[in-house]
Coordinates of C-alpha atoms in Angstrom, one line a residue:
M1300 CA 99.6 159.8 103.6
Y1301 CA 97.4 158.3 106.4
F1302 CA 93.7 158.7 107.2
K1303 CA 93.1 159.7 110.8
N1304 CA 89.4 159.2 111.3
S1305 CA 86.6 156.8 110.6
V1306 CA 84.8 159.2 108.1
A1307 CA 87.9 159.2 105.9
A1308 CA 88.2 155.5 106.2
V1309 CA 84.6 155.1 105.0
L1310 CA 85.3 157.4 102.1
L1311 CA 88.5 155.4 101.3
N1312 CA 86.4 152.2 101.2
A1313 CA 84.0 153.8 98.8
L1314 CA 86.7 154.9 96.6
S1315 CA 88.2 151.4 96.5
A1316 CA 85.0 150.2 94.6
S1317 CA 85.6 152.7 91.9
A1318 CA 87.7 152.6 88.7
T1319 CA 89.9 155.4 90.0
W1320 CA 91.1 153.3 92.9
T1321 CA 94.1 152.1 90.9
A1322 CA 95.4 155.7 90.4
Y1323 CA 94.9 156.7 94.0
Q1324 CA 96.7 153.6 95.3
E1325 CA 99.5 154.3 93.0
F1326 CA 99.7 157.8 94.2
L1327 CA 100.0 156.7 97.8
S1328 CA 102.7 154.2 96.9
L1329 CA 104.7 156.8 95.1
Q1330 CA 104.8 159.3 97.9
S1331 CA 107.6 157.5 99.7
K1332 CA 109.9 158.8 97.0
H1333 CA 108.9 162.4 97.7
T1334 CA 108.8 163.0 101.5
E1335 CA 109.6 166.7 101.7
K1336 CA 106.8 169.0 102.8
T1337 CA 107.6 171.5 100.0
L1338 CA 110.0 171.2 97.1
T1339 CA 112.4 173.7 95.6
R1340 CA 111.5 174.7 92.1
P1341 CA 113.4 172.3 89.8
K1342 CA 116.3 173.5 87.9
I1343 CA 115.8 172.3 84.3
S1344 CA 118.8 171.4 82.3
Y1345 CA 119.0 170.2 78.6
S1346 CA 121.0 167.4 77.1
P1347 CA 122.1 166.4 74.6
K1348 CA 120.5 169.3 72.7
Q1349 CA 119.5 172.8 73.7
P1350 CA 116.2 174.6 72.9
Y1351 CA 116.0 176.5 69.6
E1352 CA 115.8 179.7 71.6
D1353 CA 116.7 180.5 75.2
I1354 CA 113.8 180.2 77.7
P1355 CA 114.0 182.7 80.7
V1356 CA 114.2 181.3 84.3
S1357 CA 111.6 182.7 86.6
P1358 CA 112.6 184.9 89.6
A1359 CA 112.0 183.8 93.2
R1360 CA 108.4 184.0 94.5
D1361 CA 107.6 186.2 97.5
R1362 CA 104.6 184.5 99.2
T1363 CA 102.9 181.1 99.6
C1364 CA 99.2 180.2 99.4
V1365 CA 98.1 176.8 100.6
V1366 CA 95.1 175.4 98.7
K1367 CA 92.4 174.2 101.0
S1368 CA 90.5 171.0 100.3
H1369 CA 87.3 169.2 101.5
N1370 CA 89.5 166.1 101.3
D1371 CA 86.5 163.8 100.8
F1372 CA 86.9 162.6 97.1
T1373 CA 83.4 164.1 96.5
T1374 CA 83.0 167.8 97.1
D1375 CA 84.2 170.2 94.3
D1376 CA 87.3 172.0 95.4
S1377 CA 87.4 174.4 92.5
E1378 CA 86.5 177.5 94.5
Y1379 CA 89.4 176.8 96.9
I1380 CA 91.8 176.4 94.0
M1381 CA 90.6 179.7 92.4
D1382 CA 90.9 181.6 95.7
A1383 CA 94.5 180.5 96.1
L1384 CA 95.5 181.2 92.6
K1385 CA 94.0 184.7 92.7
S1386 CA 95.7 185.4 96.0
C1387 CA 99.1 184.4 94.8
N1388 CA 99.0 185.5 91.2
K1389 CA 101.7 187.9 90.2
G1390 CA 104.6 186.7 92.4
G1391 CA 103.4 183.9 94.6
H1392 CA 103.7 180.2 95.1
V1393 CA 100.7 178.0 95.4
L1394 CA 101.0 174.7 97.4
F1395 CA 98.7 171.7 97.0
P1396 CA 99.9 169.7 100.1
Q1397 CA 100.8 166.1 99.8
D1398 CA 98.3 165.0 102.4
Q1399 CA 95.3 166.5 100.6
T1400 CA 93.1 165.2 97.8
Y1401 CA 91.2 167.5 95.5
V1402 CA 88.2 167.2 93.3
I1403 CA 87.7 169.5 90.3
G1404 CA 84.1 169.5 89.1
T1405 CA 84.1 173.0 87.4
A1406 CA 85.8 174.1 84.2
L1407 CA 88.5 176.4 85.2
D1408 CA 89.7 179.2 82.9
L1409 CA 93.3 180.0 84.2
T1410 CA 94.6 181.9 81.1
W1411 CA 95.3 184.9 83.3
L1412 CA 98.1 183.5 85.4
C1413 CA 101.2 185.6 85.7
E1414 CA 104.5 185.1 87.6
I1415 CA 103.3 182.2 89.7
D1416 CA 104.4 178.8 90.8
L1417 CA 102.0 175.8 91.3
E1418 CA 103.5 173.1 93.5
I1419 CA 101.2 170.2 93.1
R1420 CA 102.1 167.6 95.8
G1421 CA 98.6 166.1 96.3
Y1422 CA 96.2 164.1 94.4
I1423 CA 93.8 165.9 91.9
Q1424 CA 90.8 164.1 90.3
F1425 CA 88.4 165.4 87.8
S1426 CA 84.8 164.6 88.5
N1427 CA 83.1 162.0 86.4
D1428 CA 80.0 164.1 85.4
T1429 CA 80.3 163.5 81.7
D1430 CA 77.1 165.6 81.0
Y1431 CA 78.6 168.6 82.7
W1432 CA 82.0 168.4 81.0
Q1433 CA 80.5 168.0 77.5
K1434 CA 78.6 171.2 78.1
H1435 CA 81.2 173.3 79.9
G1436 CA 84.6 172.0 78.9
F1437 CA 86.7 174.5 76.9
Y1438 CA 86.3 173.9 73.2
Q1439 CA 89.6 174.3 71.4
T1440 CA 88.4 174.4 67.8
F1441 CA 90.9 171.8 66.5
Q1442 CA 89.8 168.1 66.0
N1443 CA 86.9 168.7 68.4
A1444 CA 89.3 169.0 71.3
T1445 CA 88.0 170.2 74.7
T1446 CA 89.8 170.6 78.0
F1447 CA 88.9 170.3 81.7
F1448 CA 90.8 173.5 82.3
Q1449 CA 93.1 175.8 80.4
I1450 CA 96.3 177.4 81.8
G1451 CA 97.8 180.4 80.1
G1452 CA 99.4 183.7 80.7
S1453 CA 103.1 184.2 81.3
D1454 CA 105.9 183.0 83.5
V1455 CA 104.2 179.9 85.0
N1456 CA 105.9 177.0 86.8
I1457 CA 104.0 173.8 87.6
Y1458 CA 105.8 170.9 89.5
G1459 CA 105.7 168.8 92.6
W1460 CA 105.3 165.1 91.9
G1461 CA 101.6 165.1 92.5
M1462 CA 99.1 163.2 90.5
M1463 CA 96.3 164.4 88.2
D1464 CA 93.7 161.8 87.5
G1465 CA 91.3 162.3 84.5
N1466 CA 88.8 159.7 85.8
G1467 CA 88.8 158.4 82.3
Q1468 CA 86.9 155.0 82.5
G1469 CA 83.4 156.5 82.2
W1470 CA 84.6 158.3 79.1
Y1471 CA 86.1 155.2 77.6
D1472 CA 82.8 153.4 78.0
L1473 CA 80.8 156.4 76.8
Y1474 CA 82.9 156.9 73.7
A1475 CA 82.4 153.2 72.8
S1476 CA 78.7 153.8 72.4
N1477 CA 78.9 157.4 70.9
E1478 CA 82.0 158.4 68.9
Y1479 CA 80.8 162.0 68.7
V1480 CA 81.1 162.5 72.6
L1481 CA 83.4 165.5 73.4
R1482 CA 86.0 164.0 75.7
P1483 CA 88.1 166.4 77.7
I1484 CA 91.9 166.6 77.5
L1485 CA 93.6 166.2 81.0
F1486 CA 96.1 169.1 80.8
G1487 CA 95.4 172.0 78.6
V1488 CA 97.9 174.8 78.1
I1489 CA 96.5 177.6 76.0
G1490 CA 98.2 180.9 75.3
L1491 CA 101.2 180.5 77.6
N1492 CA 104.4 182.5 77.1
V1493 CA 107.3 181.0 79.1
G1494 CA 106.3 178.1 81.3
Y1495 CA 107.9 175.1 82.9
I1496 CA 105.8 172.0 83.6
S1497 CA 107.7 169.2 85.3
Q1498 CA 107.5 166.4 87.9
L1499 CA 103.9 165.3 87.4
Y1500 CA 102.1 162.0 87.2
L1501 CA 99.2 162.1 84.7
R1502 CA 96.7 159.3 84.7
Y1503 CA 93.6 158.1 82.9
S1504 CA 92.9 161.0 80.6
P1505 CA 89.6 160.8 78.7
Q1506 CA 91.4 161.8 75.5
W1507 CA 94.8 163.4 74.9
Y1508 CA 96.9 163.9 78.0
N1509 CA 98.5 167.2 77.0
F1510 CA 97.4 169.9 74.6
L1511 CA 99.6 172.9 74.0
A1512 CA 98.2 175.6 71.8
N1513 CA 99.0 179.2 70.9
S1514 CA 102.1 179.2 73.2
S1515 CA 105.8 179.8 73.1
S1516 CA 108.9 178.9 75.2
V1517 CA 107.3 176.1 77.1
V1518 CA 109.2 173.1 78.7
Y1519 CA 107.9 169.7 79.8
D1520 CA 110.3 167.7 81.9
S1521 CA 110.0 164.5 83.9
I1522 CA 106.3 163.9 83.1
D1523 CA 105.0 160.4 83.7
I1524 CA 101.9 159.4 81.7
S1525 CA 99.9 156.2 82.0
G1526 CA 96.4 154.8 82.0
S1527 CA 94.4 152.1 80.3
S1528 CA 90.8 150.9 80.3
Q1529 CA 89.6 148.4 82.9
S1530 CA 86.8 147.3 80.7
K1531 CA 86.4 145.9 77.2
N1532 CA 86.2 149.5 75.8
L1533 CA 89.6 150.7 74.9
A1534 CA 91.1 154.0 76.0
K1535 CA 91.3 155.7 72.5
N1536 CA 93.0 158.8 71.3
T1537 CA 95.1 159.1 74.4
D1538 CA 98.1 161.0 72.8
G1539 CA 100.8 161.9 75.3
W1540 CA 101.3 165.4 73.8
D1541 CA 99.7 167.3 71.0
T1542 CA 101.3 170.6 70.1
Y1543 CA 99.5 173.2 68.0
R1544 CA 100.3 176.7 66.8
S1545 CA 103.2 176.8 69.2
K1546 CA 106.9 177.7 69.0
N1547 CA 110.1 177.0 70.9
V1548 CA 108.9 173.9 72.9
V1549 CA 110.9 171.3 74.7
I1550 CA 109.5 167.8 75.8
Q1551 CA 112.1 165.8 77.5
N1552 CA 113.0 163.1 80.1
S1553 CA 109.5 161.7 80.2
Y1554 CA 107.7 158.4 80.2
V1555 CA 104.5 157.6 78.2
N1556 CA 102.5 154.4 78.3
N1557 CA 99.4 154.9 76.2
G1558 CA 97.5 153.8 73.2
D1559 CA 98.0 156.6 70.6
D1560 CA 100.7 159.0 69.6
C1561 CA 103.4 159.4 72.1
I1562 CA 103.9 163.0 70.8
A1563 CA 102.1 164.5 67.8
F1564 CA 103.1 167.8 66.2
K1565 CA 99.9 169.3 65.0
P1566 CA 99.6 172.3 62.5
N1567 CA 101.9 175.2 63.0
S1568 CA 104.3 173.6 65.5
T1569 CA 107.7 175.0 65.0
E1570 CA 111.1 174.9 66.8
H1571 CA 110.3 171.9 68.9
L1572 CA 112.9 169.8 70.7
V1573 CA 112.1 166.3 71.9
Q1574 CA 114.7 164.2 73.7
N1575 CA 115.2 161.4 76.2
M1576 CA 111.7 159.8 75.9
Q1577 CA 110.5 156.3 76.7
C1578 CA 107.3 155.5 74.8
I1579 CA 105.3 152.2 75.3
G1580 CA 102.2 151.1 73.5
S1581 CA 102.0 154.2 71.3
H1582 CA 101.6 155.2 67.7
G1583 CA 105.0 156.7 67.7
I1584 CA 106.5 160.2 67.5
S1585 CA 104.2 161.7 64.8
V1586 CA 104.3 164.8 62.6
G1587 CA 100.6 165.4 61.9
S1588 CA 98.1 164.6 61.0
L1589 CA 98.3 167.6 58.6
G1590 CA 96.3 168.8 55.7
Q1591 CA 93.1 167.8 57.3
Y1592 CA 91.1 171.0 56.7
K1593 CA 90.6 172.3 53.1
G1594 CA 91.5 176.0 52.8
E1595 CA 93.9 175.9 55.7
T1596 CA 97.7 176.0 55.6
D1597 CA 99.6 173.7 58.0
I1598 CA 103.3 174.3 58.7
V1599 CA 105.4 172.0 60.9
E1600 CA 109.2 172.8 60.6
N1601 CA 112.4 172.9 62.6
L1602 CA 111.9 169.9 64.8
Y1603 CA 114.7 167.9 66.5
I1604 CA 113.9 164.5 68.0
T1605 CA 116.7 162.5 69.6
N1606 CA 117.3 159.7 72.1
V1607 CA 113.8 158.0 72.0
S1608 CA 112.9 154.4 72.8
M1609 CA 109.7 153.0 71.3
T1610 CA 108.3 149.7 72.4
D1611 CA 105.1 147.7 71.5
S1612 CA 104.0 150.5 69.1
S1613 CA 102.6 150.9 65.7
N1614 CA 105.4 153.2 64.5
G1615 CA 108.7 154.6 65.6
F1616 CA 108.8 157.9 63.7
R1617 CA 106.1 158.9 61.2
V1618 CA 104.8 161.8 59.1
K1619 CA 101.1 161.6 58.3
V1620 CA 99.4 163.9 55.8
W1621 CA 95.9 163.7 54.5
S1622 CA 95.3 163.2 50.8
G1623 CA 94.0 166.0 48.5
A1624 CA 90.5 164.7 48.5
A1625 CA 88.0 164.3 51.4
S1626 CA 88.2 161.0 53.3
A1627 CA 87.3 159.6 56.7
L1628 CA 89.0 157.4 59.3
S1629 CA 85.9 157.5 61.5
G1630 CA 82.8 159.5 62.1
D1631 CA 84.6 162.0 64.3
L1632 CA 87.9 162.1 62.3
Q1633 CA 87.7 163.0 58.6
G1634 CA 89.2 165.5 56.3
G1635 CA 91.7 166.1 53.5
G1636 CA 92.6 168.8 51.0
G1637 CA 94.6 171.1 53.2
T1638 CA 98.0 172.7 52.1
G1639 CA 101.2 173.7 53.8
R1640 CA 104.6 172.1 54.4
V1641 CA 106.7 169.8 56.6
N1642 CA 110.2 171.0 56.5
N1643 CA 113.6 170.6 58.3
I1644 CA 112.9 167.7 60.6
T1645 CA 115.6 165.6 62.2
C1646 CA 115.0 162.3 64.0
E1647 CA 118.0 160.5 65.3
D1648 CA 119.1 157.9 67.8
M1649 CA 115.8 156.0 68.2
T1650 CA 115.5 152.4 69.3
V1651 CA 112.4 150.4 68.4
Q1652 CA 111.2 147.1 69.8
N1653 CA 108.1 145.3 68.5
V1654 CA 106.8 148.1 66.3
D1655 CA 104.9 147.6 63.0
Y1656 CA 107.0 150.1 61.0
G1657 CA 110.2 151.7 62.3
I1658 CA 109.7 154.7 60.0
E1659 CA 106.5 155.7 58.1
I1660 CA 105.9 158.7 55.8
T1661 CA 102.5 158.8 54.1
Q1662 CA 100.5 161.4 52.2
C1663 CA 97.4 159.2 52.1
Y1664 CA 96.4 159.4 55.7
G1665 CA 92.7 158.7 56.1
Q1666 CA 92.5 157.3 52.5
K1667 CA 92.7 153.5 52.2
D1668 CA 92.1 153.6 48.4
L1669 CA 95.6 154.3 47.1
K1670 CA 94.3 154.8 43.6
A1671 CA 91.9 157.5 44.8
C1672 CA 94.8 159.1 46.8
N1673 CA 97.1 159.2 43.8
A1674 CA 94.3 160.6 41.7
N1675 CA 94.0 163.5 44.2
P1676 CA 97.5 164.0 45.5
S1677 CA 98.2 166.1 48.5
S1678 CA 99.5 169.6 47.9
L1679 CA 101.2 169.7 51.3
K1680 CA 104.9 169.5 50.7
I1681 CA 107.4 167.4 52.7
S1682 CA 111.1 168.4 52.5
N1683 CA 114.4 168.1 54.3
I1684 CA 113.6 165.1 56.5
H1685 CA 116.7 163.6 58.0
I1686 CA 116.4 160.3 59.9
N1687 CA 119.6 158.8 61.3
N1688 CA 120.3 155.8 63.6
V1689 CA 117.0 154.2 63.9
R1690 CA 117.4 150.5 64.9
G1691 CA 115.6 147.6 66.4
H1692 CA 113.0 145.0 65.5
T1693 CA 109.5 145.1 63.8
T1694 CA 106.5 143.0 64.2
K1695 CA 105.1 140.4 61.8
K1696 CA 102.2 142.7 60.8
F1697 CA 103.9 143.9 57.6
S1698 CA 106.8 141.4 57.6
P1699 CA 109.2 141.3 55.9
I1700 CA 108.7 145.1 55.3
S1701 CA 109.9 147.3 58.2
G1702 CA 109.4 150.9 56.8
Y1703 CA 107.0 152.8 54.6
L1704 CA 107.8 155.9 52.5
V1705 CA 105.0 156.7 50.1
C1706 CA 104.3 160.2 48.7
S1707 CA 101.3 160.9 46.4
S1708 CA 103.4 163.0 44.0
E1709 CA 107.0 163.5 43.1
K1710 CA 106.4 167.2 43.3
T1711 CA 105.5 167.2 47.0
C1712 CA 108.3 165.1 48.5
S1713 CA 112.0 166.2 48.4
N1714 CA 115.3 165.5 50.2
I1715 CA 114.0 162.7 52.4
Q1716 CA 117.3 161.2 53.7
L1717 CA 117.9 158.1 55.8
D1718 CA 121.3 157.1 57.2
D1719 CA 122.4 154.3 59.6
I1720 CA 119.1 152.5 59.7
N1721 CA 119.0 148.9 61.1
L1722 CA 115.5 147.5 61.2
T1723 CA 115.0 143.8 61.2
S1724 CA 111.7 142.0 60.5
P1725 CA 110.8 138.7 62.2
N1726 CA 112.1 136.6 59.4
G1727 CA 115.5 138.4 59.5
T1728 CA 115.1 140.7 56.5
K1729 CA 116.8 144.0 57.2
N1730 CA 115.8 147.5 56.0
L1731 CA 113.1 146.5 53.4
F1732 CA 110.9 149.5 52.8
T1733 CA 107.9 150.2 50.6
C1734 CA 109.0 153.2 48.5
D1735 CA 107.0 155.3 46.1
K1736 CA 107.6 158.8 44.6
V1737 CA 110.7 159.3 46.9
D1738 CA 114.4 159.7 45.8
A1739 CA 115.7 156.2 46.5
S1740 CA 119.3 157.4 46.1
L1741 CA 119.0 159.3 49.5
L1742 CA 117.8 156.2 51.3
H1743 CA 121.2 154.9 52.3
G1744 CA 121.2 151.2 53.2
I1745 CA 117.5 150.8 52.4
D1746 CA 116.1 148.2 50.0
C1747 CA 113.0 149.5 48.3
T1748 CA 110.0 147.4 47.2
T1749 CA 106.8 148.4 45.4
V1750 CA 104.9 145.9 47.5
N1751 CA 102.4 148.0 49.5
K1752 CA 100.8 146.4 52.6
G1753 CA 99.3 149.6 53.7
T1754 CA 99.8 151.7 56.9
S1755 CA 99.5 150.9 60.5

């Protein structure tokens, strides 16, 4: 992409003084890999595992709508985007050209999309008007989640190797001074039945990168996620994916470099396949947190996780369940007392490097006082967890312990089975786990200790 006039050059110089310059420079450098004017919709394949249920492939589209842009890094292009989507809905193909930049400064409700492709080749940035987004972002009811936009409907394909920039630095700094600020999620998919989201660069989200809710038969493939703070204020709660009340989901062939969960399966996530993932700096592949809200039933079951690498992370694979009594991790994250189940989860073929725990299961999430947790055990049941072929090295944080399996009651944990585990702590100790109220006979090759150094 080249700027052809002095006005654009001035704007580019102004951008270079902002925190988002890093993302835009990266976008320019990546475009040499993707030189076609338009792309053919990618054909998604699955390996080594297949989705729980077949996901239909979309028919060809019959027309193309090109999204106009002010191309000035300042003016809101939301109206242009809405015009193109409305013109090409129900059978069309919407193109965001590679030589265009877009600013979104208006919350967009796109839950009406139907039989449409969005080919994002350009650079899309969300405005940094934190006051506007706190008032107008879409509130999603779960853990104070809000989104810049929400995509839903049926038969939607999104692809193109474009970049979406959440302009997160202002949010990281704002959250450091006010933990109750509502930070938008970069990519919200709400109420989508059959969708393919692939070939995207996601950068600098204010909070979670992806939130999938109330959806079914959705595939994420070849997504590249990255972004950290450029100030002393950390980018917090930047989960790669959070899935919620969704079924038959695939997340595969993707890269995540963040500071929180690589993927988190929130309440009522079922039939999810995760494979071929590279996670750096994360909190692991996480089931939960669950049981946060008293009076609600959380179900997560039928998950298959395979071929994942985890580097410089707090955990490899973990299950996190709130205790039976109210507790708090922070002012904006508290809970406990919910019910439900975690059932039929397989995690296999995971390599870990420099993680605090290779495997962690806790029913005392949010409760640092273990006596209080045991006095008020969780009623959310964990059963039929199969973890196989997890290997690598842990950090010195909990050394020589490399795993943590602690339930709050024998009645709530059953059939947690480990096989072919090879986790080494810095002093050379292998497979030493903190174990409590779990069946040690199913932990093949694990040495259990009652020493409890807490969770990561």
